[in-house]
Amino acid sequence: MTPLQVRRWVIAGGLLVSALYFGAVRAAQPEREFRETLYVFGTLVELVLYGEDEVSAAAVTAEAGRELQQRHRDWHAWQPGELEDLNAALAAGESMEVDPRLAELLREGQRLSCLSGGRFDPGIGALVELWGFHQDTRPEGAPPATEEIEALRAAHPSIMALHFDGTRITSTDRSVQLDLGGFAKGAALDRIGAKFLAQGAENAVLNAGGDVNVIGSHGGRPWRVAIRDPFVWSAMGSVDLQPGEVLYTSGNYERYFEQGGQRFAHILDPRTGYPVAEIVSVSVLDTRGTRADAAATALAVAGRADWPQVAADMGVSAVLLIAGDGSLYATPEMLARLRPVGGGFPAEPQVVPLPAAVPDPACAAL
Ligand code: ADP
Ligand code: MG
């Protein structure tokens, strides 16, 4: 396929939520692919199975669909369900018994938040709500009042305030409201991937609006996933994913609102209470969606100065950042895997080797 054909397909497909798989187009074996699309976690989730007979593929994806809907209900902070109930309990200073899967996700959230130095923090739900990013639709109008932002920042709500007694959860701080939007998709796709493997589905792509887990390969070729160029309606590069790898991108180009020429994006810096501005897109190549998703969010918050240390501390090594001025930063591990689409990268990537991780005993104890 020529770059031009790729481009056309990208634009024609309307799937440019930041990822696509070229392999699927080139293979031209539609009878061997089974696709299912659902709307969960505020995005279209596409499940593609390769090489399965239609009956078993339909059964496997139907079950995955039910699991995704259930995770959406249990893990969505702003719609009726378990997490909304937990948030109400925490605000009232009460404890609540939760499903073991939610308890495990919250523990993982604490570990990841700790490793990120508080840049990723699913305890900032009140801030997310204040900015209006709790709904699937884009917020309109003016940013919230400075005093309201400042009040929430000063309260410093954090997932670190949660205490676990088995699956019973309490918080030492009533201002904590959980919003798992920064890593719920990754955790859900990890669960679906494990289910697929357990059910014998050996070749599949799970794509949640550009956040992708792959299983196996695509007819002997790796699944090829594109990374969107946040400035134009096109892909800027692609990565061939090995079996079990994931590629997650967080960016400020999809969910944001604009006022007075300024863009306010849905990734918030818990330390300031304001949306991140410097970094437009972060992609993380990893082997676990939960960590990749959290890390992509954390590195967007970390910004140009701090992201290499935060990446090292969170344990991710293949990272691509795109800054607002168009600069590209990539770790050697990412650069070795990233291929330009359309004749070259939009800018020469600056190669950034990561420093050694600085282990924090407090995080290791979680
Ligand atoms: P996307 O959903 O586009 O993949 P992210 O994975 O970065 O993007 O998730 C952004 C969502 O995470 C926001 O909509 C909000 O619900 C939540 N969020 C925003 N800022 C943070 C943060 N600093 N830490 C944890 N979660 C956050
Ligand atoms: Mg994320």
mmCIF file with all atom_site columns, C-alpha atoms in Angstrom, residues 136 158 247 251 274:
data_model
loop_
_atom_site.group_PDB
_atom_site.id
_atom_site.type_symbol
_atom_site.label_atom_id
_atom_site.label_alt_id
_atom_site.label_comp_id
_atom_site.label_asym_id
_atom_site.label_entity_id
_atom_site.label_seq_id
_atom_site.pdbx_PDB_ins_code
_atom_site.Cartn_x
_atom_site.Cartn_y
_atom_site.Cartn_z
_atom_site.occupancy
_atom_site.B_iso_or_equiv
_atom_site.pdbx_formal_charge
_atom_site.auth_seq_id
_atom_site.auth_comp_id
_atom_site.auth_asym_id
_atom_site.auth_atom_id
_atom_site.pdbx_PDB_model_num
ATOM 1 C CA . ASP A 1 136 ? -19.083 12.347 27.102 1.00 0.00 ? 136 ASP A CA 1
ATOM 2 C CA . SER A 1 158 ? -5.939  11.951 46.172 1.00 0.00 ? 158 SER A CA 1
ATOM 3 C CA . LEU A 1 247 ? -0.071  1.101  22.467 1.00 0.00 ? 247 LEU A CA 1
ATOM 4 C CA . GLY A 1 251 ? -3.853  13.753 23.990 1.00 0.00 ? 251 GLY A CA 1
ATOM 5 C CA . TYR A 1 274 ? -5.541  23.287 35.561 1.00 0.00 ? 274 TYR A CA 1
#
